[in-house]
């Protein structure tokens, strides 16, 4: 199922497909582990939500993905779909950082997360984790999710003007 893009990016900024600027400055942070279809939506309905999900919550490798958590996240995102609200998924590697070998597994876990929420039009895109290789991360997720916009706080990553600052 291919979703049409609802957003675009230019000069490190986010825009609705009609050209209206979308602020990423006052986004409400949420944790994926706390979300279900019955979770209350934040009052501010103008800014995207920042939904953080840790590597440990997604699953560290392909033999141990947390399908229940990912199903709950999808259910919440489908509620956002109905309400015409939007979210940015913010993967987190954890405090210990990543070895070179772990970077591939981390990106694979994020890619699996993206597959599980692929039919949610509420997902604007993913934040690029500081621990991941930005180019590889975007390439892997874009294979099946070409409509995603990518976000970052990292100044060196933001040299790419199509990546939106969060």
mmCIF file of N, CA and C in Angstrom, residues 16-123:
data_model
loop_
_atom_site.group_PDB
_atom_site.id
_atom_site.type_symbol
_atom_site.label_atom_id
_atom_site.label_comp_id
_atom_site.label_asym_id
_atom_site.label_seq_id
_atom_site.Cartn_x
_atom_site.Cartn_y
_atom_site.Cartn_z
ATOM 1 N N UNK A 16 3.009 21.483 4.623
ATOM 2 C CA UNK A 16 1.924 20.639 4.133
ATOM 3 C C UNK A 16 2.046 20.635 2.613
ATOM 4 N N UNK A 17 1.455 19.658 1.977
ATOM 5 C CA UNK A 17 1.588 19.528 0.532
ATOM 6 C C UNK A 17 1.025 20.749 -0.195
ATOM 7 N N UNK A 18 0.125 21.494 0.454
ATOM 8 C CA UNK A 18 -0.435 22.703 -0.171
ATOM 9 C C UNK A 18 0.474 23.920 -0.014
ATOM 10 N N UNK A 19 1.650 23.730 0.634
ATOM 11 C CA UNK A 19 2.610 24.817 0.798
ATOM 12 C C UNK A 19 2.538 25.539 2.126
ATOM 13 N N UNK A 20 1.577 25.217 2.967
ATOM 14 C CA UNK A 20 1.446 25.834 4.283
ATOM 15 C C UNK A 20 2.571 25.363 5.202
ATOM 16 N N UNK A 21 3.258 26.293 5.849
ATOM 17 C CA UNK A 21 4.334 25.944 6.783
ATOM 18 C C UNK A 21 3.759 25.220 7.998
ATOM 19 N N UNK A 22 4.483 24.207 8.472
ATOM 20 C CA UNK A 22 4.095 23.439 9.653
ATOM 21 C C UNK A 22 5.228 23.566 10.658
ATOM 22 N N UNK A 23 4.925 24.111 11.812
ATOM 23 C CA UNK A 23 5.948 24.310 12.837
ATOM 24 C C UNK A 23 6.301 22.987 13.513
ATOM 25 N N UNK A 24 7.593 22.809 13.750
ATOM 26 C CA UNK A 24 8.065 21.650 14.515
ATOM 27 C C UNK A 24 8.672 22.100 15.839
ATOM 28 N N UNK A 25 8.389 23.330 16.243
ATOM 29 C CA UNK A 25 8.991 23.875 17.455
ATOM 30 C C UNK A 25 8.270 23.503 18.738
ATOM 31 N N UNK A 26 6.960 23.376 18.718
ATOM 32 C CA UNK A 26 6.212 23.104 19.947
ATOM 33 C C UNK A 26 5.504 21.768 19.895
ATOM 34 N N UNK A 27 6.182 20.775 19.396
ATOM 35 C CA UNK A 27 5.597 19.444 19.288
ATOM 36 C C UNK A 27 5.458 18.802 20.665
ATOM 37 N N UNK A 28 4.368 18.101 20.858
ATOM 38 C CA UNK A 28 4.125 17.396 22.113
ATOM 39 C C UNK A 28 4.852 16.056 22.090
ATOM 40 N N UNK A 29 5.736 15.819 23.075
ATOM 41 C CA UNK A 29 6.428 14.521 23.108
ATOM 42 C C UNK A 29 5.565 13.455 23.789
ATOM 43 N N UNK A 30 5.558 12.270 23.205
ATOM 44 C CA UNK A 30 4.866 11.114 23.765
ATOM 45 C C UNK A 30 5.795 9.920 23.679
ATOM 46 N N UNK A 31 5.531 8.913 24.502
ATOM 47 C CA UNK A 31 6.309 7.685 24.452
ATOM 48 C C UNK A 31 5.443 6.567 23.883
ATOM 49 N N UNK A 32 5.946 5.862 22.908
ATOM 50 C CA UNK A 32 5.198 4.784 22.267
ATOM 51 C C UNK A 32 4.738 3.736 23.272
ATOM 52 N N UNK A 33 5.527 3.495 24.307
ATOM 53 C CA UNK A 33 5.162 2.448 25.270
ATOM 54 C C UNK A 33 3.894 2.784 26.040
ATOM 55 N N UNK A 34 3.485 4.054 26.031
ATOM 56 C CA UNK A 34 2.295 4.483 26.770
ATOM 57 C C UNK A 34 1.056 4.606 25.884
ATOM 58 N N UNK A 35 1.168 4.279 24.611
ATOM 59 C CA UNK A 35 0.083 4.559 23.673
ATOM 60 C C UNK A 35 -0.719 3.322 23.282
ATOM 61 N N UNK A 36 -2.026 3.513 23.244
ATOM 62 C CA UNK A 36 -2.973 2.526 22.725
ATOM 63 C C UNK A 36 -4.072 3.302 22.004
ATOM 64 N N UNK A 37 -4.985 2.606 21.379
ATOM 65 C CA UNK A 37 -6.085 3.270 20.672
ATOM 66 C C UNK A 37 -6.943 4.104 21.618
ATOM 67 N N UNK A 38 -6.940 3.768 22.910
ATOM 68 C CA UNK A 38 -7.769 4.509 23.867
ATOM 69 C C UNK A 38 -7.012 5.639 24.570
ATOM 70 N N UNK A 39 -5.750 5.852 24.210
ATOM 71 C CA UNK A 39 -4.972 6.941 24.821
ATOM 72 C C UNK A 39 -5.572 8.290 24.430
ATOM 73 N N UNK A 40 -5.582 9.197 25.387
ATOM 74 C CA UNK A 40 -6.119 10.534 25.137
ATOM 75 C C UNK A 40 -5.186 11.318 24.213
ATOM 76 N N UNK A 41 -5.776 12.020 23.267
ATOM 77 C CA UNK A 41 -4.989 12.852 22.368
ATOM 78 C C UNK A 41 -4.631 14.168 23.056
ATOM 79 N N UNK A 42 -3.408 14.668 22.849
ATOM 80 C CA UNK A 42 -3.040 15.974 23.406
ATOM 81 C C UNK A 42 -3.950 17.073 22.856
ATOM 82 N N UNK A 43 -4.147 18.116 23.654
ATOM 83 C CA UNK A 43 -5.057 19.203 23.283
ATOM 84 C C UNK A 43 -4.577 19.973 22.053
ATOM 85 N N UNK A 44 -3.287 20.234 21.959
ATOM 86 C CA UNK A 44 -2.764 21.006 20.820
ATOM 87 C C UNK A 44 -2.865 20.172 19.556
ATOM 88 N N UNK A 45 -3.720 20.583 18.639
ATOM 89 C CA UNK A 45 -3.884 19.790 17.434
ATOM 90 C C UNK A 45 -3.249 20.426 16.204
ATOM 91 N N UNK A 46 -2.403 21.433 16.417
ATOM 92 C CA UNK A 46 -1.760 22.101 15.282
ATOM 93 C C UNK A 46 -0.368 21.551 15.006
ATOM 94 N N UNK A 47 0.376 21.251 16.040
ATOM 95 C CA UNK A 47 1.749 20.764 15.873
ATOM 96 C C UNK A 47 1.770 19.246 15.830
ATOM 97 N N UNK A 48 2.703 18.686 15.071
ATOM 98 C CA UNK A 48 2.838 17.223 15.078
ATOM 99 C C UNK A 48 3.241 16.726 16.468
ATOM 100 N N UNK A 49 2.933 15.487 16.739
ATOM 101 C CA UNK A 49 3.360 14.829 17.967
ATOM 102 C C UNK A 49 4.717 14.193 17.718
ATOM 103 N N UNK A 50 5.558 14.167 18.738
ATOM 104 C CA UNK A 50 6.852 13.475 18.661
ATOM 105 C C UNK A 50 6.717 12.176 19.452
ATOM 106 N N UNK A 51 6.629 11.068 18.762
ATOM 107 C CA UNK A 51 6.432 9.777 19.415
ATOM 108 C C UNK A 51 7.769 9.054 19.502
ATOM 109 N N UNK A 52 8.323 9.033 20.706
ATOM 110 C CA UNK A 52 9.616 8.366 20.889
ATOM 111 C C UNK A 52 9.400 6.868 21.103
ATOM 112 N N UNK A 53 10.341 6.110 20.566
ATOM 113 C CA UNK A 53 10.323 4.658 20.741
ATOM 114 C C UNK A 53 11.770 4.195 20.824
ATOM 115 N N UNK A 54 12.075 3.476 21.882
ATOM 116 C CA UNK A 54 13.464 3.038 22.064
ATOM 117 C C UNK A 54 13.710 1.725 21.332
ATOM 118 N N UNK A 55 14.960 1.519 21.039
ATOM 119 C CA UNK A 55 15.374 0.294 20.358
ATOM 120 C C UNK A 55 14.935 -0.923 21.158
ATOM 121 N N UNK A 56 15.087 -0.860 22.463
ATOM 122 C CA UNK A 56 14.685 -1.965 23.316
ATOM 123 C C UNK A 56 13.187 -2.227 23.218
ATOM 124 N N UNK A 57 12.388 -1.177 23.035
ATOM 125 C CA UNK A 57 10.941 -1.337 22.913
ATOM 126 C C UNK A 57 10.555 -1.959 21.569
ATOM 127 N N UNK A 58 11.238 -1.580 20.496
ATOM 128 C CA UNK A 58 10.951 -2.148 19.174
ATOM 129 C C UNK A 58 11.371 -3.613 19.157
ATOM 130 N N UNK A 59 12.545 -3.858 19.680
ATOM 131 C CA UNK A 59 13.150 -5.181 19.647
ATOM 132 C C UNK A 59 14.543 -5.062 19.067
ATOM 133 N N UNK A 60 15.480 -5.716 19.687
ATOM 134 C CA UNK A 60 16.881 -5.544 19.331
ATOM 135 C C UNK A 60 17.285 -6.270 18.050
ATOM 136 N N UNK A 61 16.547 -7.289 17.666
ATOM 137 C CA UNK A 61 16.880 -7.995 16.422
ATOM 138 C C UNK A 61 15.638 -8.675 15.892
ATOM 139 N N UNK A 62 15.752 -9.231 14.707
ATOM 140 C CA UNK A 62 14.590 -9.773 14.008
ATOM 141 C C UNK A 62 13.947 -10.967 14.695
ATOM 142 N N UNK A 63 14.576 -11.510 15.715
ATOM 143 C CA UNK A 63 13.984 -12.641 16.430
ATOM 144 C C UNK A 63 13.186 -12.199 17.647
ATOM 145 N N UNK A 64 13.216 -10.905 17.969
ATOM 146 C CA UNK A 64 12.544 -10.485 19.207
ATOM 147 C C UNK A 64 11.837 -9.135 19.092
ATOM 148 N N UNK A 65 11.210 -8.851 17.951
ATOM 149 C CA UNK A 65 10.469 -7.604 17.827
ATOM 150 C C UNK A 65 9.260 -7.631 18.758
ATOM 151 N N UNK A 66 8.949 -6.497 19.338
ATOM 152 C CA UNK A 66 7.833 -6.379 20.263
ATOM 153 C C UNK A 66 6.571 -6.046 19.456
ATOM 154 N N UNK A 67 5.949 -7.067 18.905
ATOM 155 C CA UNK A 67 4.799 -6.875 18.019
ATOM 156 C C UNK A 67 3.597 -6.290 18.759
ATOM 157 N N UNK A 68 3.455 -6.578 20.034
ATOM 158 C CA UNK A 68 2.337 -6.017 20.804
ATOM 159 C C UNK A 68 2.472 -4.502 20.923
ATOM 160 N N UNK A 69 3.661 -4.035 21.261
ATOM 161 C CA UNK A 69 3.883 -2.591 21.359
ATOM 162 C C UNK A 69 3.696 -1.931 19.997
ATOM 163 N N UNK A 70 4.201 -2.539 18.948
ATOM 164 C CA UNK A 70 4.064 -1.967 17.610
ATOM 165 C C UNK A 70 2.604 -1.966 17.157
ATOM 166 N N UNK A 71 1.838 -2.973 17.548
ATOM 167 C CA UNK A 71 0.409 -2.999 17.223
ATOM 168 C C UNK A 71 -0.326 -1.887 17.976
ATOM 169 N N UNK A 72 0.027 -1.677 19.238
ATOM 170 C CA UNK A 72 -0.586 -0.588 20.014
ATOM 171 C C UNK A 72 -0.246 0.769 19.411
ATOM 172 N N UNK A 73 1.011 0.927 18.981
ATOM 173 C CA UNK A 73 1.417 2.176 18.336
ATOM 174 C C UNK A 73 0.602 2.384 17.066
ATOM 175 N N UNK A 74 0.456 1.354 16.260
ATOM 176 C CA UNK A 74 -0.331 1.458 15.034
ATOM 177 C C UNK A 74 -1.772 1.843 15.350
ATOM 178 N N UNK A 75 -2.352 1.218 16.364
ATOM 179 C CA UNK A 75 -3.732 1.549 16.745
ATOM 180 C C UNK A 75 -3.866 3.025 17.117
ATOM 181 N N UNK A 76 -2.888 3.550 17.851
ATOM 182 C CA UNK A 76 -2.915 4.966 18.226
ATOM 183 C C UNK A 76 -2.780 5.855 16.987
ATOM 184 N N UNK A 77 -1.880 5.484 16.102
ATOM 185 C CA UNK A 77 -1.682 6.266 14.878
ATOM 186 C C UNK A 77 -2.920 6.242 13.989
ATOM 187 N N UNK A 78 -3.656 5.148 13.991
ATOM 188 C CA UNK A 78 -4.903 5.086 13.223
ATOM 189 C C UNK A 78 -5.953 6.042 13.803
ATOM 190 N N UNK A 79 -5.945 6.233 15.123
ATOM 191 C CA UNK A 79 -6.826 7.238 15.740
ATOM 192 C C UNK A 79 -6.412 8.628 15.257
ATOM 193 N N UNK A 80 -5.101 8.870 15.197
ATOM 194 C CA UNK A 80 -4.625 10.154 14.668
ATOM 195 C C UNK A 80 -5.085 10.331 13.219
ATOM 196 N N UNK A 81 -5.053 9.264 12.432
ATOM 197 C CA UNK A 81 -5.539 9.320 11.049
ATOM 198 C C UNK A 81 -6.969 9.866 11.017
ATOM 199 N N UNK A 82 -7.817 9.297 11.869
ATOM 200 C CA UNK A 82 -9.233 9.687 11.911
ATOM 201 C C UNK A 82 -9.414 11.144 12.328
ATOM 202 N N UNK A 83 -8.519 11.638 13.162
ATOM 203 C CA UNK A 83 -8.613 13.000 13.691
ATOM 204 C C UNK A 83 -7.829 14.009 12.838
ATOM 205 N N UNK A 84 -7.238 13.536 11.753
ATOM 206 C CA UNK A 84 -6.409 14.390 10.890
ATOM 207 C C UNK A 84 -5.279 15.057 11.679
ATOM 208 N N UNK A 85 -4.657 14.248 12.538
ATOM 209 C CA UNK A 85 -3.509 14.681 13.333
ATOM 210 C C UNK A 85 -2.292 13.927 12.817
ATOM 211 N N UNK A 86 -1.105 14.428 13.189
ATOM 212 C CA UNK A 86 0.106 13.865 12.614
ATOM 213 C C UNK A 86 1.193 13.659 13.663
ATOM 214 N N UNK A 87 2.107 12.747 13.347
ATOM 215 C CA UNK A 87 3.176 12.396 14.277
ATOM 216 C C UNK A 87 4.487 12.187 13.539
ATOM 217 N N UNK A 88 5.546 12.424 14.286
ATOM 218 C CA UNK A 88 6.913 12.128 13.849
ATOM 219 C C UNK A 88 7.417 11.029 14.777
ATOM 220 N N UNK A 89 7.918 9.949 14.226
ATOM 221 C CA UNK A 89 8.449 8.855 15.029
ATOM 222 C C UNK A 89 9.915 9.169 15.342
ATOM 223 N N UNK A 90 10.256 9.064 16.627
ATOM 224 C CA UNK A 90 11.598 9.429 17.094
ATOM 225 C C UNK A 90 12.260 8.201 17.723
ATOM 226 N N UNK A 91 12.993 7.413 16.930
ATOM 227 C CA UNK A 91 13.682 6.252 17.483
ATOM 228 C C UNK A 91 14.862 6.678 18.363
ATOM 229 N N UNK A 92 15.064 5.909 19.410
ATOM 230 C CA UNK A 92 16.175 6.188 20.329
ATOM 231 C C UNK A 92 16.978 4.913 20.524
ATOM 232 N N UNK A 93 18.296 5.029 20.407
ATOM 233 C CA UNK A 93 19.164 3.855 20.525
ATOM 234 C C UNK A 93 19.445 3.480 21.973
ATOM 235 N N UNK A 94 19.342 4.409 22.864
ATOM 236 C CA UNK A 94 19.683 4.154 24.264
ATOM 237 C C UNK A 94 20.906 4.939 24.658
ATOM 238 N N UNK A 95 21.231 4.889 25.911
ATOM 239 C CA UNK A 95 22.303 5.721 26.450
ATOM 240 C C UNK A 95 23.699 5.197 26.172
ATOM 241 N N UNK A 96 23.806 3.922 25.824
ATOM 242 C CA UNK A 96 25.135 3.332 25.665
ATOM 243 C C UNK A 96 25.760 3.568 24.297
ATOM 244 N N UNK A 97 24.999 4.117 23.364
ATOM 245 C CA UNK A 97 25.546 4.302 22.017
ATOM 246 C C UNK A 97 25.521 2.995 21.259
ATOM 247 N N UNK A 98 26.079 3.010 20.064
ATOM 248 C CA UNK A 98 26.044 1.828 19.207
ATOM 249 C C UNK A 98 27.419 1.505 18.660
ATOM 250 N N UNK A 99 27.720 0.221 18.607
ATOM 251 C CA UNK A 99 28.916 -0.212 17.896
ATOM 252 C C UNK A 99 28.579 -0.211 16.403
ATOM 253 N N UNK A 100 29.570 -0.363 15.567
ATOM 254 C CA UNK A 100 29.340 -0.395 14.120
ATOM 255 C C UNK A 100 28.378 -1.523 13.754
ATOM 256 N N UNK A 101 28.531 -2.681 14.362
ATOM 257 C CA UNK A 101 27.660 -3.822 14.069
ATOM 258 C C UNK A 101 26.227 -3.557 14.527
ATOM 259 N N UNK A 102 26.065 -2.877 15.632
ATOM 260 C CA UNK A 102 24.729 -2.588 16.152
ATOM 261 C C UNK A 102 23.966 -1.573 15.299
ATOM 262 N N UNK A 103 24.674 -0.706 14.592
ATOM 263 C CA UNK A 103 24.006 0.305 13.766
ATOM 264 C C UNK A 103 23.091 -0.346 12.737
ATOM 265 N N UNK A 104 23.549 -1.423 12.117
ATOM 266 C CA UNK A 104 22.726 -2.115 11.127
ATOM 267 C C UNK A 104 21.488 -2.729 11.777
ATOM 268 N N UNK A 105 21.668 -3.346 12.948
ATOM 269 C CA UNK A 105 20.530 -3.939 13.650
ATOM 270 C C UNK A 105 19.536 -2.872 14.097
ATOM 271 N N UNK A 106 20.050 -1.740 14.547
ATOM 272 C CA UNK A 106 19.182 -0.639 14.979
ATOM 273 C C UNK A 106 18.362 -0.116 13.802
ATOM 274 N N UNK A 107 19.021 0.102 12.679
ATOM 275 C CA UNK A 107 18.312 0.571 11.484
ATOM 276 C C UNK A 107 17.289 -0.468 11.037
ATOM 277 N N UNK A 108 17.633 -1.749 11.107
ATOM 278 C CA UNK A 108 16.688 -2.814 10.739
ATOM 279 C C UNK A 108 15.472 -2.810 11.662
ATOM 280 N N UNK A 109 15.680 -2.546 12.947
ATOM 281 C CA UNK A 109 14.560 -2.469 13.888
ATOM 282 C C UNK A 109 13.654 -1.284 13.563
ATOM 283 N N UNK A 110 14.250 -0.157 13.214
ATOM 284 C CA UNK A 110 13.465 1.026 12.840
ATOM 285 C C UNK A 110 12.693 0.756 11.548
ATOM 286 N N UNK A 111 13.323 0.050 10.632
ATOM 287 C CA UNK A 111 12.667 -0.309 9.372
ATOM 288 C C UNK A 111 11.482 -1.228 9.637
ATOM 289 N N UNK A 112 11.639 -2.148 10.587
ATOM 290 C CA UNK A 112 10.533 -3.034 10.953
ATOM 291 C C UNK A 112 9.387 -2.221 11.563
ATOM 292 N N UNK A 113 9.718 -1.274 12.411
ATOM 293 C CA UNK A 113 8.708 -0.387 12.992
ATOM 294 C C UNK A 113 7.946 0.329 11.875
ATOM 295 N N UNK A 114 8.670 0.851 10.909
ATOM 296 C CA UNK A 114 8.044 1.552 9.780
ATOM 297 C C UNK A 114 7.115 0.613 9.003
ATOM 298 N N UNK A 115 7.520 -0.633 8.833
ATOM 299 C CA UNK A 115 6.666 -1.604 8.134
ATOM 300 C C UNK A 115 5.362 -1.836 8.887
ATOM 301 N N UNK A 116 5.445 -1.873 10.203
ATOM 302 C CA UNK A 116 4.254 -2.151 11.024
ATOM 303 C C UNK A 116 3.265 -0.985 11.023
ATOM 304 N N UNK A 117 3.735 0.215 10.721
ATOM 305 C CA UNK A 117 2.851 1.392 10.727
ATOM 306 C C UNK A 117 2.694 1.977 9.321
ATOM 307 N N UNK A 118 2.993 1.174 8.321
ATOM 308 C CA UNK A 118 3.063 1.652 6.936
ATOM 309 C C UNK A 118 1.765 2.227 6.403
ATOM 310 N N UNK A 119 0.624 1.809 6.939
ATOM 311 C CA UNK A 119 -0.652 2.290 6.420
ATOM 312 C C UNK A 119 -1.223 3.457 7.221
ATOM 313 N N UNK A 120 -0.417 4.049 8.074
ATOM 314 C CA UNK A 120 -0.865 5.172 8.902
ATOM 315 C C UNK A 120 -0.495 6.487 8.220
ATOM 316 N N UNK A 121 -1.487 7.165 7.680
ATOM 317 C CA UNK A 121 -1.225 8.434 6.998
ATOM 318 C C UNK A 121 -0.796 9.524 7.974
ATOM 319 N N UNK A 122 -1.001 9.284 9.266
ATOM 320 C CA UNK A 122 -0.626 10.264 10.291
ATOM 321 C C UNK A 122 0.879 10.362 10.494
ATOM 322 N N UNK A 123 1.643 9.404 9.988
ATOM 323 C CA UNK A 123 3.097 9.414 10.180
ATOM 324 C C UNK A 123 3.733 10.298 9.108
#
